Coordinates of C-alpha atoms in Angstrom, one line a residue:
M1 CA 0.1 -0.1 0.0
S2 CA 1.2 3.4 -0.9
G3 CA 1.1 6.8 0.8
A4 CA 0.8 5.9 4.5
N5 CA 1.9 3.7 7.4
E6 CA -0.2 0.7 7.2
D7 CA -1.3 1.1 10.8
D8 CA -2.8 4.5 9.9
I9 CA -5.0 3.1 7.2
P10 CA -8.6 2.5 8.1
Q11 CA -9.8 -1.1 8.2
V12 CA -12.4 -0.4 5.5
E13 CA -9.9 1.0 3.1
R14 CA -7.5 -1.9 3.7
K15 CA -10.3 -4.3 3.0
T16 CA -11.0 -2.4 -0.3
V17 CA -7.4 -2.9 -1.4
T18 CA -7.3 -6.4 -0.4
D19 CA -10.5 -7.2 -2.3
F20 CA -9.2 -5.4 -5.3
C21 CA -6.0 -7.4 -5.2
Y22 CA -8.0 -10.6 -4.9
L23 CA -10.2 -9.8 -7.9
L24 CA -7.3 -8.6 -9.9
D25 CA -5.2 -11.8 -9.4
K26 CA -8.4 -14.0 -9.9
S27 CA -9.1 -12.2 -13.2
K28 CA -5.4 -12.6 -14.5
Q29 CA -5.5 -16.4 -13.4
L30 CA -8.8 -17.0 -15.4
F31 CA -7.8 -14.8 -18.4
N32 CA -4.5 -16.8 -18.8
G33 CA -6.5 -20.0 -18.6
L34 CA -8.5 -19.1 -21.7
R35 CA -5.5 -20.1 -23.9
D36 CA -5.6 -23.5 -22.5
L37 CA -9.4 -24.2 -23.6
P38 CA -9.7 -26.3 -26.8
Q39 CA -10.3 -24.0 -29.8
Y40 CA -13.0 -26.4 -31.2
G41 CA -16.3 -27.7 -29.9
Q42 CA -19.0 -25.2 -28.8
K43 CA -19.8 -26.5 -25.4
Q44 CA -16.6 -27.0 -23.3
W45 CA -15.5 -23.3 -23.1
Q46 CA -18.9 -21.7 -22.1
S47 CA -18.9 -22.2 -18.3
Y48 CA -15.1 -21.1 -18.2
F49 CA -15.9 -18.0 -20.2
G50 CA -18.9 -17.2 -17.9
R51 CA -16.7 -17.4 -14.8
T52 CA -14.0 -15.3 -16.3
F53 CA -16.7 -12.7 -17.3
D54 CA -18.1 -12.7 -13.8
V55 CA -14.8 -11.7 -12.3
Y56 CA -14.1 -9.0 -14.8
T57 CA -17.6 -7.6 -14.3
K58 CA -16.9 -7.3 -10.6
L59 CA -13.4 -6.1 -11.1
W60 CA -14.5 -3.3 -13.5
K61 CA -17.4 -2.1 -11.2
F62 CA -15.2 -2.4 -8.1
Q63 CA -12.5 -0.1 -9.6
Q64 CA -15.1 2.4 -10.6
Q65 CA -16.9 2.4 -7.2
H66 CA -13.5 2.6 -5.2
R67 CA -11.4 4.7 -7.5
Q68 CA -10.3 7.2 -4.9
V69 CA -9.3 4.8 -2.2
L70 CA -7.4 2.6 -4.8
D71 CA -5.6 5.8 -6.1
N72 CA -4.5 6.9 -2.6
R73 CA -3.9 3.5 -0.9
Y74 CA -3.0 1.1 -3.9
G75 CA -1.4 3.6 -6.2
L76 CA -3.6 2.6 -9.1
K77 CA -2.3 3.8 -12.3
R78 CA -4.3 4.7 -15.4
W79 CA -2.6 2.3 -17.6
Q80 CA -3.7 -0.5 -15.1
I81 CA -7.4 0.6 -15.6
G82 CA -6.6 0.5 -19.3
E83 CA -5.3 -3.1 -19.0
I84 CA -8.6 -4.2 -17.4
A85 CA -10.6 -2.5 -20.2
S86 CA -8.4 -3.9 -22.8
K87 CA -8.8 -7.6 -21.3
I88 CA -12.7 -7.0 -21.3
G89 CA -12.3 -5.9 -25.0
Q90 CA -10.4 -9.1 -25.7
L91 CA -13.0 -11.2 -23.8
Y92 CA -15.8 -9.7 -26.1
Y93 CA -13.7 -10.2 -29.2
H94 CA -13.1 -13.9 -28.3
Y95 CA -16.7 -14.3 -27.5
Y96 CA -17.4 -13.1 -31.1
L97 CA -14.9 -15.7 -32.4
R98 CA -16.4 -18.6 -30.4
T99 CA -20.1 -17.5 -31.1
S100 CA -20.0 -15.6 -34.5
E101 CA -22.4 -13.3 -32.9
T102 CA -21.4 -9.9 -34.5
S103 CA -23.0 -7.8 -31.7
Y104 CA -20.0 -8.7 -29.3
L105 CA -17.7 -6.9 -31.7
N106 CA -19.6 -3.6 -30.9
E107 CA -18.9 -4.4 -27.2
A108 CA -15.2 -4.9 -27.8
F109 CA -15.2 -1.7 -29.8
S110 CA -17.0 0.1 -26.9
F111 CA -14.1 -0.9 -24.4
Y112 CA -11.2 -0.4 -26.8
S113 CA -12.7 3.1 -27.8
A114 CA -12.9 4.2 -24.1
I115 CA -9.3 3.3 -23.5
R116 CA -8.3 5.7 -26.3
Q117 CA -10.9 8.5 -25.4
R118 CA -9.9 8.5 -21.8
S119 CA -6.1 8.2 -22.6
Y120 CA -5.5 5.4 -20.2
Y121 CA -2.2 4.4 -21.8
S122 CA -1.0 8.2 -22.3
Q123 CA 1.4 8.0 -19.2
V124 CA 3.0 4.7 -20.2
T125 CA 5.7 6.6 -22.2
K126 CA 6.8 8.4 -19.0
E127 CA 7.7 5.0 -17.4
D128 CA 11.1 3.5 -18.4
R129 CA 9.5 0.0 -19.1
P130 CA 9.4 -1.3 -22.7
E131 CA 7.1 -4.1 -21.7
L132 CA 4.4 -1.5 -20.9
V133 CA 4.8 0.1 -24.3
V134 CA 4.4 -3.1 -25.9
K135 CA 1.0 -3.6 -24.1
K136 CA 0.0 -0.3 -25.6
L137 CA 1.1 -1.4 -29.2
R138 CA -0.7 -4.7 -28.8
Y139 CA -3.8 -2.9 -27.8
Y140 CA -3.7 -0.8 -30.8
A141 CA -3.2 -3.8 -33.0
R142 CA -6.3 -5.6 -31.4
F143 CA -8.4 -2.4 -31.7
I144 CA -7.5 -2.3 -35.4
V145 CA -8.8 -5.8 -36.0
V146 CA -12.1 -5.1 -34.3
C147 CA -12.4 -1.9 -36.4
L148 CA -11.7 -3.8 -39.6
L149 CA -14.3 -6.4 -38.7
L150 CA -16.9 -3.6 -38.0
N151 CA -15.8 -1.8 -41.3
K152 CA -14.9 1.3 -39.3
M153 CA -12.3 2.3 -41.8
D154 CA -12.1 6.0 -40.7
V155 CA -11.1 4.8 -37.2
V156 CA -8.7 2.4 -38.6
K157 CA -6.8 5.1 -40.5
D158 CA -6.5 7.2 -37.3
L159 CA -5.3 4.2 -35.3
V160 CA -2.7 3.3 -37.9
K161 CA -1.3 6.8 -37.8
E162 CA -1.2 6.8 -33.9
L163 CA 0.3 3.3 -34.0
S164 CA 3.0 4.4 -36.4
D165 CA 3.9 7.3 -34.2
E166 CA 3.9 5.0 -31.1
I167 CA 6.2 2.5 -32.9
E168 CA 8.6 5.3 -33.9
D169 CA 8.8 6.5 -30.4
Y170 CA 9.2 3.0 -28.9
T171 CA 12.0 1.8 -31.2
H172 CA 13.9 5.2 -30.9
R173 CA 13.8 5.1 -27.0
F174 CA 14.4 1.5 -26.3
N175 CA 16.5 0.4 -29.4
T176 CA 14.6 -3.0 -29.4
E177 CA 14.8 -6.0 -31.8
D178 CA 11.1 -6.1 -32.6
Q179 CA 11.1 -3.0 -34.8
L180 CA 10.8 -5.0 -38.0
E181 CA 7.8 -7.0 -36.7
W182 CA 5.9 -3.9 -35.7
N183 CA 6.6 -2.2 -39.0
L184 CA 5.4 -5.3 -40.7
V185 CA 2.1 -4.9 -38.7
L186 CA 1.8 -1.4 -40.2
Q187 CA 2.5 -2.6 -43.7
E188 CA 0.0 -5.5 -43.5
V189 CA -2.9 -3.2 -42.3
A190 CA -2.1 -0.6 -44.9
A191 CA -2.4 -3.2 -47.7
F192 CA -5.5 -4.6 -46.1
I193 CA -7.3 -1.1 -46.2
E194 CA -6.3 -0.8 -49.8
A195 CA -7.5 -4.2 -50.9
D196 CA -10.9 -3.3 -52.3
P197 CA -10.5 -2.5 -56.0
V198 CA -13.3 -0.1 -56.3
M199 CA -14.0 3.2 -54.2
V200 CA -17.5 4.5 -53.8
L201 CA -17.4 8.2 -53.2
N202 CA -19.7 10.8 -51.6
D203 CA -20.3 14.2 -53.4
D204 CA -17.5 15.7 -51.1
N205 CA -15.1 12.9 -52.4
T206 CA -15.0 11.2 -48.9
I207 CA -15.0 7.4 -49.3
V208 CA -18.4 5.5 -48.5
I209 CA -18.0 2.6 -46.3
I210 CA -19.7 -0.6 -47.8
S211 CA -20.7 -3.3 -45.7
N212 CA -21.3 -6.8 -47.0
R213 CA -22.9 -8.5 -44.2
L214 CA -26.4 -9.8 -44.7
S215 CA -29.1 -7.1 -43.9
E216 CA -32.8 -6.9 -44.2
G217 CA -33.7 -7.1 -47.9
S218 CA -30.1 -7.6 -49.1
G219 CA -30.7 -11.3 -50.3
P220 CA -33.6 -12.6 -52.5
A221 CA -36.6 -13.6 -50.4
L222 CA -38.4 -16.9 -50.7
E223 CA -41.5 -16.2 -52.8
Q224 CA -44.8 -18.2 -53.1
G225 CA -44.5 -21.2 -55.3
M226 CA -40.7 -21.8 -54.5
V227 CA -40.3 -25.3 -53.2
V228 CA -37.1 -25.6 -51.3
G229 CA -35.5 -27.6 -48.6
Q230 CA -35.5 -26.6 -44.8
L231 CA -31.8 -27.1 -44.2
M232 CA -30.2 -24.3 -42.2
L233 CA -26.5 -23.5 -42.4
A234 CA -25.3 -24.0 -38.8
D235 CA -21.5 -24.3 -39.0
A236 CA -18.6 -23.1 -41.4
L237 CA -14.9 -23.7 -41.8
I238 CA -13.1 -20.8 -43.4
I239 CA -9.7 -22.0 -44.4
G240 CA -7.0 -19.6 -45.9
N241 CA -3.6 -20.4 -47.3
C242 CA -2.9 -18.4 -50.4
N243 CA 0.8 -17.3 -51.1
N244 CA 1.4 -13.7 -51.1
Q245 CA -2.2 -12.6 -50.3
V246 CA -2.9 -9.6 -48.3
K247 CA -3.5 -10.5 -44.5
F248 CA -3.8 -8.9 -41.2
S249 CA -3.4 -10.8 -37.9
E250 CA -4.4 -14.4 -39.0
L251 CA -7.0 -13.3 -41.7
T252 CA -6.3 -13.2 -45.3
I253 CA -8.5 -10.9 -47.4
D254 CA -10.3 -13.9 -48.9
M255 CA -11.2 -15.2 -45.4
F256 CA -12.2 -11.8 -44.3
R257 CA -14.6 -11.4 -47.3
M258 CA -16.1 -14.8 -46.8
L259 CA -16.7 -14.5 -43.0
Q260 CA -18.6 -11.2 -43.7
A261 CA -20.7 -13.0 -46.3
L262 CA -21.8 -15.5 -43.6
E263 CA -22.8 -12.9 -41.0
R264 CA -25.7 -10.6 -40.3
E265 CA -25.3 -6.8 -39.5
P266 CA -24.2 -6.3 -35.9
M267 CA -26.7 -4.8 -33.4
N268 CA -25.8 -2.8 -30.4
L269 CA -26.2 -4.9 -27.2
T270 CA -26.0 -1.7 -25.0
S271 CA -27.7 1.5 -25.6
Q272 CA -24.8 3.7 -24.4
M273 CA -21.9 2.9 -26.7
N274 CA -19.8 5.7 -25.3
K275 CA -19.8 4.3 -21.7
P276 CA -18.6 0.8 -21.4
G277 CA -21.2 -1.0 -19.5
L278 CA -20.6 -4.8 -19.2
Q279 CA -23.2 -6.8 -21.2
D280 CA -23.2 -10.4 -20.2
P281 CA -22.6 -12.5 -23.3
A282 CA -24.7 -15.3 -21.7
E283 CA -27.9 -13.1 -22.4
K284 CA -28.3 -14.0 -26.0
P285 CA -29.9 -11.4 -28.4
M286 CA -33.2 -12.3 -30.0
K287 CA -33.1 -14.2 -33.3
R288 CA -29.5 -13.3 -34.2
E289 CA -28.3 -16.7 -35.3
N290 CA -25.2 -16.4 -37.6
P291 CA -23.8 -19.8 -38.5
H292 CA -20.9 -20.7 -36.2
K293 CA -17.6 -20.3 -37.8
Y294 CA -14.0 -21.5 -37.5
L295 CA -11.4 -19.3 -38.9
L296 CA -8.3 -21.4 -39.9
Y297 CA -5.3 -19.8 -41.2
K298 CA -2.7 -22.1 -42.7
P299 CA -4.1 -25.2 -40.7
T300 CA -2.0 -28.5 -40.8
F301 CA -4.0 -31.5 -42.1
S302 CA -4.5 -32.8 -38.5
Q303 CA -5.6 -29.4 -37.2
L304 CA -8.2 -29.2 -40.2
Y305 CA -9.4 -32.6 -39.6
T306 CA -9.8 -32.0 -35.8
F307 CA -11.9 -28.9 -36.5
L308 CA -13.9 -30.6 -39.2
A309 CA -14.6 -33.6 -37.0
A310 CA -15.8 -31.3 -34.2
S311 CA -18.1 -29.3 -36.5
F312 CA -19.6 -32.6 -37.9
K313 CA -20.1 -34.0 -34.5
E314 CA -22.1 -30.9 -33.3
L315 CA -24.0 -30.2 -36.4
P316 CA -27.8 -30.2 -35.4
A317 CA -30.5 -32.1 -37.2
N318 CA -31.7 -30.5 -40.6
S319 CA -28.5 -28.3 -40.7
A320 CA -25.7 -28.0 -43.2
L321 CA -21.9 -27.6 -42.9
L322 CA -20.1 -25.2 -45.1
I323 CA -16.4 -25.6 -46.0
Y324 CA -14.6 -22.6 -47.7
L325 CA -11.2 -23.3 -49.0
S326 CA -9.0 -20.4 -50.3
A327 CA -5.7 -22.0 -51.0
T328 CA -2.9 -22.9 -53.5
G329 CA -3.6 -25.7 -55.8
I330 CA -1.6 -29.0 -55.7
F331 CA -1.7 -30.9 -59.0
P332 CA -1.3 -34.5 -59.5
T333 CA 2.3 -35.4 -60.6
G334 CA 1.6 -38.4 -62.8
R335 CA -1.3 -40.4 -64.3
S336 CA -2.6 -43.6 -62.7
D337 CA -4.7 -46.4 -64.3
Y338 CA -7.5 -45.8 -61.8
E339 CA -8.3 -42.2 -61.2
G340 CA -9.8 -42.0 -57.7
P341 CA -10.6 -39.1 -55.3
Y342 CA -6.8 -38.8 -54.4
D343 CA -5.6 -38.7 -58.0
F344 CA -6.6 -35.3 -59.1
G345 CA -4.7 -33.2 -56.4
G346 CA -6.4 -30.7 -54.2
V347 CA -5.5 -27.7 -52.3
L348 CA -2.5 -27.0 -49.8
T349 CA -3.8 -25.8 -46.5
N350 CA -0.3 -25.4 -45.0
S351 CA 3.0 -24.8 -46.5
N352 CA 5.2 -26.3 -43.8
R353 CA 6.7 -29.5 -45.4
D354 CA 8.4 -32.2 -43.3
V355 CA 12.1 -31.8 -43.9
V356 CA 14.6 -34.7 -43.6
N357 CA 18.3 -33.8 -43.8
G358 CA 17.4 -30.5 -45.3
D359 CA 15.4 -32.0 -48.2
A360 CA 11.7 -31.8 -48.5
V361 CA 10.6 -35.5 -48.1
H362 CA 8.6 -35.7 -51.4
K363 CA 11.9 -35.2 -53.3
R364 CA 12.9 -38.7 -52.2
N365 CA 9.9 -40.4 -53.7
Q366 CA 8.0 -39.4 -56.8
S367 CA 4.8 -41.2 -55.5
Y368 CA 4.8 -39.1 -52.4
K369 CA 1.7 -36.9 -51.9
E370 CA 1.8 -33.6 -50.1
M371 CA 0.9 -34.3 -46.5
H372 CA -1.1 -31.0 -46.1
C373 CA -2.9 -31.2 -49.4
L374 CA -6.7 -31.6 -48.9
H375 CA -8.0 -34.0 -51.4
P376 CA -11.6 -34.5 -52.4
G377 CA -11.5 -38.0 -51.0
D378 CA -10.5 -36.4 -47.5
L379 CA -14.0 -34.9 -47.3
Y380 CA -15.9 -38.2 -48.3
P381 CA -16.5 -39.1 -44.7
F382 CA -18.2 -35.8 -44.0
T383 CA -20.7 -36.2 -46.8
R384 CA -22.8 -38.3 -44.4
K385 CA -24.4 -35.0 -43.6
P386 CA -25.4 -32.1 -45.8
L387 CA -22.1 -30.4 -47.1
F388 CA -21.7 -27.2 -49.0
I389 CA -18.1 -26.6 -50.3
I390 CA -16.7 -23.6 -51.9
V391 CA -13.2 -23.9 -53.2
D392 CA -11.2 -20.8 -54.5
S393 CA -8.0 -22.3 -55.9
S394 CA -6.0 -22.8 -59.1
N395 CA -6.9 -26.5 -58.7
S396 CA -10.6 -26.1 -57.7
V397 CA -11.6 -28.4 -60.5
A398 CA -10.2 -31.4 -58.5
Y399 CA -13.4 -31.1 -56.5
K400 CA -15.6 -31.7 -59.6
N401 CA -14.6 -35.4 -59.3
F402 CA -16.8 -35.9 -56.2
T403 CA -19.0 -39.0 -55.6
N404 CA -22.1 -38.6 -53.5
L405 CA -21.8 -41.9 -51.5
F406 CA -24.3 -41.2 -48.8
G407 CA -27.2 -39.7 -50.7
Q408 CA -27.1 -36.4 -48.5
P409 CA -27.4 -33.0 -50.3
L410 CA -23.8 -32.0 -51.5
V411 CA -22.8 -29.0 -53.5
C412 CA -19.4 -27.7 -54.6
L413 CA -19.0 -24.1 -55.9
L414 CA -15.6 -24.0 -57.7
S415 CA -13.6 -21.0 -58.8
P416 CA -12.0 -20.5 -62.2
T417 CA -8.7 -22.0 -62.3
S418 CA -7.2 -19.2 -64.3
Y419 CA -7.9 -15.6 -65.1
P420 CA -7.0 -13.4 -68.1
K421 CA -3.5 -11.9 -67.8
A422 CA -4.8 -8.4 -67.0
L423 CA -6.4 -9.6 -63.9
Q424 CA -3.7 -11.9 -62.5
D425 CA -1.6 -9.0 -61.3
H426 CA -4.3 -8.3 -58.7
S427 CA -4.4 -11.8 -57.1
Q428 CA -2.5 -10.2 -54.0
R429 CA -5.6 -8.2 -53.3
G430 CA -7.8 -11.2 -53.1
S431 CA -9.4 -13.6 -55.5
L432 CA -12.0 -12.3 -58.0
F433 CA -14.2 -15.2 -57.4
T434 CA -14.5 -14.6 -53.6
L435 CA -14.9 -10.9 -54.3
F436 CA -18.1 -11.8 -56.4
L437 CA -19.3 -14.0 -53.5
N438 CA -18.8 -11.1 -51.2
N439 CA -19.8 -8.1 -53.2
P440 CA -21.0 -9.0 -56.7
L441 CA -21.3 -5.5 -57.9
M442 CA -17.7 -4.6 -57.0
G443 CA -16.6 -7.8 -58.8
F444 CA -18.5 -6.6 -61.9
L445 CA -17.0 -3.1 -61.7
F446 CA -13.6 -4.4 -61.2
I447 CA -13.6 -6.6 -64.4
S448 CA -15.3 -3.8 -66.2
G449 CA -12.2 -1.5 -65.5
L450 CA -13.9 0.9 -63.1
S451 CA -12.0 1.8 -60.0
S452 CA -14.2 4.6 -58.5
M453 CA -17.9 5.6 -58.5
R454 CA -20.3 8.1 -57.0
K455 CA -22.7 6.9 -54.3
G456 CA -25.9 7.7 -56.3
L457 CA -24.8 5.6 -59.1
W458 CA -23.6 2.8 -56.9
E459 CA -27.1 2.6 -55.1
K460 CA -28.8 2.6 -58.5
C461 CA -26.6 -0.3 -59.7
Q462 CA -27.0 -2.3 -56.4
D463 CA -30.9 -2.1 -56.9
H464 CA -30.4 -3.5 -60.3
V465 CA -28.0 -6.3 -58.9
R466 CA -30.7 -7.1 -56.3
K467 CA -33.4 -7.5 -59.1
I468 CA -31.1 -9.7 -61.0
N469 CA -30.6 -11.9 -57.9
R470 CA -34.3 -12.2 -57.4
D471 CA -34.7 -13.2 -61.0
I472 CA -31.9 -15.8 -60.6
A473 CA -33.8 -17.2 -57.5
Q474 CA -36.9 -17.6 -59.7
L475 CA -35.0 -19.3 -62.5
L476 CA -33.3 -21.7 -60.2
T477 CA -36.4 -22.7 -58.2
H478 CA -38.4 -23.2 -61.5
S479 CA -35.7 -25.0 -63.3
R480 CA -36.8 -28.5 -64.5
S481 CA -33.4 -29.9 -64.9
I482 CA -31.6 -28.7 -61.7
D483 CA -30.2 -31.2 -59.4
Q484 CA -32.3 -31.3 -56.2
A485 CA -29.1 -30.8 -54.0
F486 CA -29.2 -26.9 -55.0
L487 CA -32.8 -26.6 -53.9
Q488 CA -32.1 -28.5 -50.6
F489 CA -29.7 -25.7 -49.5
F490 CA -31.9 -22.8 -51.1
G491 CA -34.1 -22.4 -48.0
D492 CA -31.2 -21.0 -46.1
E493 CA -30.7 -17.2 -46.3
F494 CA -26.8 -17.3 -46.5
L495 CA -26.6 -20.2 -48.9
R496 CA -29.3 -18.7 -51.1
L497 CA -27.4 -15.5 -51.4
L498 CA -24.1 -17.3 -52.1
L499 CA -25.8 -19.5 -54.9
T500 CA -27.4 -16.5 -56.6
R501 CA -24.2 -14.5 -56.5
F502 CA -22.4 -17.6 -57.8
I503 CA -24.7 -17.8 -60.9
F504 CA -24.4 -14.0 -61.4
C505 CA -20.6 -14.3 -61.4
S506 CA -20.7 -17.2 -63.8
A507 CA -23.1 -15.5 -66.2
I508 CA -21.1 -12.3 -66.3
L509 CA -17.7 -14.0 -66.8
R510 CA -19.2 -16.0 -69.8
M511 CA -20.4 -12.8 -71.3
H512 CA -17.1 -10.8 -70.8
K513 CA -14.9 -10.7 -74.0
S514 CA -11.6 -11.3 -72.1
F515 CA -12.8 -14.5 -70.5
R516 CA -12.8 -16.8 -73.5
E517 CA -11.3 -20.1 -72.1
T518 CA -13.4 -22.6 -70.3
R519 CA -10.9 -22.5 -67.2
N520 CA -11.8 -18.9 -66.8
Y521 CA -15.4 -19.9 -65.8
P522 CA -16.5 -21.1 -62.4
E523 CA -18.0 -24.7 -62.1
T524 CA -20.1 -26.7 -59.9
Y525 CA -20.6 -30.3 -58.7
P526 CA -23.2 -31.3 -59.6
P527 CA -23.3 -29.3 -62.8
L528 CA -25.9 -26.3 -63.0
P529 CA -28.0 -26.3 -66.3
R530 CA -26.4 -24.1 -68.8
D531 CA -29.2 -22.9 -70.9
E532 CA -31.8 -22.5 -68.1
L533 CA -29.4 -20.6 -65.7
L534 CA -25.8 -19.9 -66.7
E535 CA -26.5 -18.7 -70.1
N536 CA -30.2 -17.8 -69.7
L537 CA -31.2 -15.2 -72.3
H538 CA -33.3 -13.1 -69.9
L539 CA -30.3 -13.0 -67.3
Q540 CA -28.0 -11.9 -70.2
K541 CA -30.4 -9.0 -71.1
Q542 CA -30.4 -7.9 -67.4
I543 CA -26.6 -8.1 -67.2
L544 CA -26.3 -5.9 -70.4
E545 CA -28.7 -3.4 -69.0
L546 CA -26.4 -3.2 -66.0
A547 CA -23.4 -2.7 -68.3
S548 CA -25.3 0.0 -70.2
I549 CA -25.9 2.0 -66.9
L550 CA -22.2 1.9 -66.3
D551 CA -21.4 2.7 -70.1
V552 CA -19.3 -0.6 -70.4
R553 CA -21.5 -2.6 -72.7
N554 CA -18.7 -2.8 -75.2
L555 CA -16.8 -5.3 -73.0
Y556 CA -19.6 -7.8 -73.1
L557 CA -21.0 -10.1 -75.8
E558 CA -24.6 -9.4 -76.7
S559 CA -25.2 -13.1 -76.4
T560 CA -23.0 -16.2 -75.6
M561 CA -25.1 -18.4 -78.0
D562 CA -23.1 -16.9 -80.9
E563 CA -20.0 -18.5 -79.3
Y564 CA -21.1 -22.1 -79.8

């Protein structure tokens, strides 16, 4: 205790300090235990999280109620209050990761924001302790991740500038070895912010923030007469391992776009966003189900299979599992007499190869198959339940060779395996295919050579795209030759939107004059009917109308029928 002889301190104040120390130690102990919890499975972690949250709730309220005593008798510093608020922000963020409930991101933002507004970390620079400055830098990095996920790009830009100044001051004062790592953090977030290929501008030339989460009216509704299945998307694995693709934290730009396509717009859980008031995550918001997600960056084969098995095990009845793969293609090395589900290659989920005496193992044996390559055959056991697969890779077509062994609904959406040369240079900023699934209008503008647009025109085009998606939904549900698997998944809002966007993408690429090779087009398993859907004349007319609005009709064929 600071500031007085212990005997002079009133018993009440001494108890206040003792209680605070107990809560602080308990909170640290519980928080450190979070990292020992299994990352997969939706049940084991909840009670532990609840206990941790209870202690932090008490600690936060306790320091608010007894601030003066703690200042005088304990010597409570502002950065210590900032640390408590930062831990609560992390708890909310991890609650979001565990539940996929976007509203918890707002709660994390609320606490991180308060730290900045109240300058809790401002005095850290006066103390000659580099580890305290690192706490501040990590807080900034975490705050940036939350702001990116909430599309608060203006705040991100301010935070990046502040972080840059903090890093400069830190490396100048302490001459540390981690300068390169922190500079890399800055470079990564700068590239992430610039990844979108099209800017939408207000009249005053400020950038409009576009959100691509599911909101009321953004997807085609089910209309009378549409006979579809009742499956709901309950779980998703989002897997990323693309060489040289823009990333921040453990999130590639493709993973970031896909996770937003599988979430609803967040709602505020608390009415006062500027005052951090603890909202118990156990109190679930009304009808807010997002599919649960696992975000796996460069998983090894064993990690991927563990998470996949956990998702499969916990999948409720009448539910579907989605697997999204954005990864480098692995191609077969030779031809075999029998071509089975392991003979077409697959996608590489992790680049770490087993090395023996300095050589990658597969050099010793030509028949060696890459250990971390996910083959179509690897997914066969999981087709015992409804499975929806999206593969964005240079070898996506390996997944065309599926066999539905168990008769359950099974659909694969497969990216083009090659793009026209002019577009290949942009692969670092994310895949065109995933961009279409996340924001179809932006994909259309990008391949039409447009890099900026006024907000009014953007909204007019968005209305047109929504109309096209409604028409696609009608065409798909009234098709006589479509495989029933597509209709089984069409009852779910998220999968319905992904399917209509896929068909929109496929139809557009077939009409674009630069996309002339078969490998430039997306494919599906089972195949979609070409005349009724992918090259439907009504759909092509609608796309040409959109191209006319943007004055880019000359880039598109009047009809693909002339090509055959």
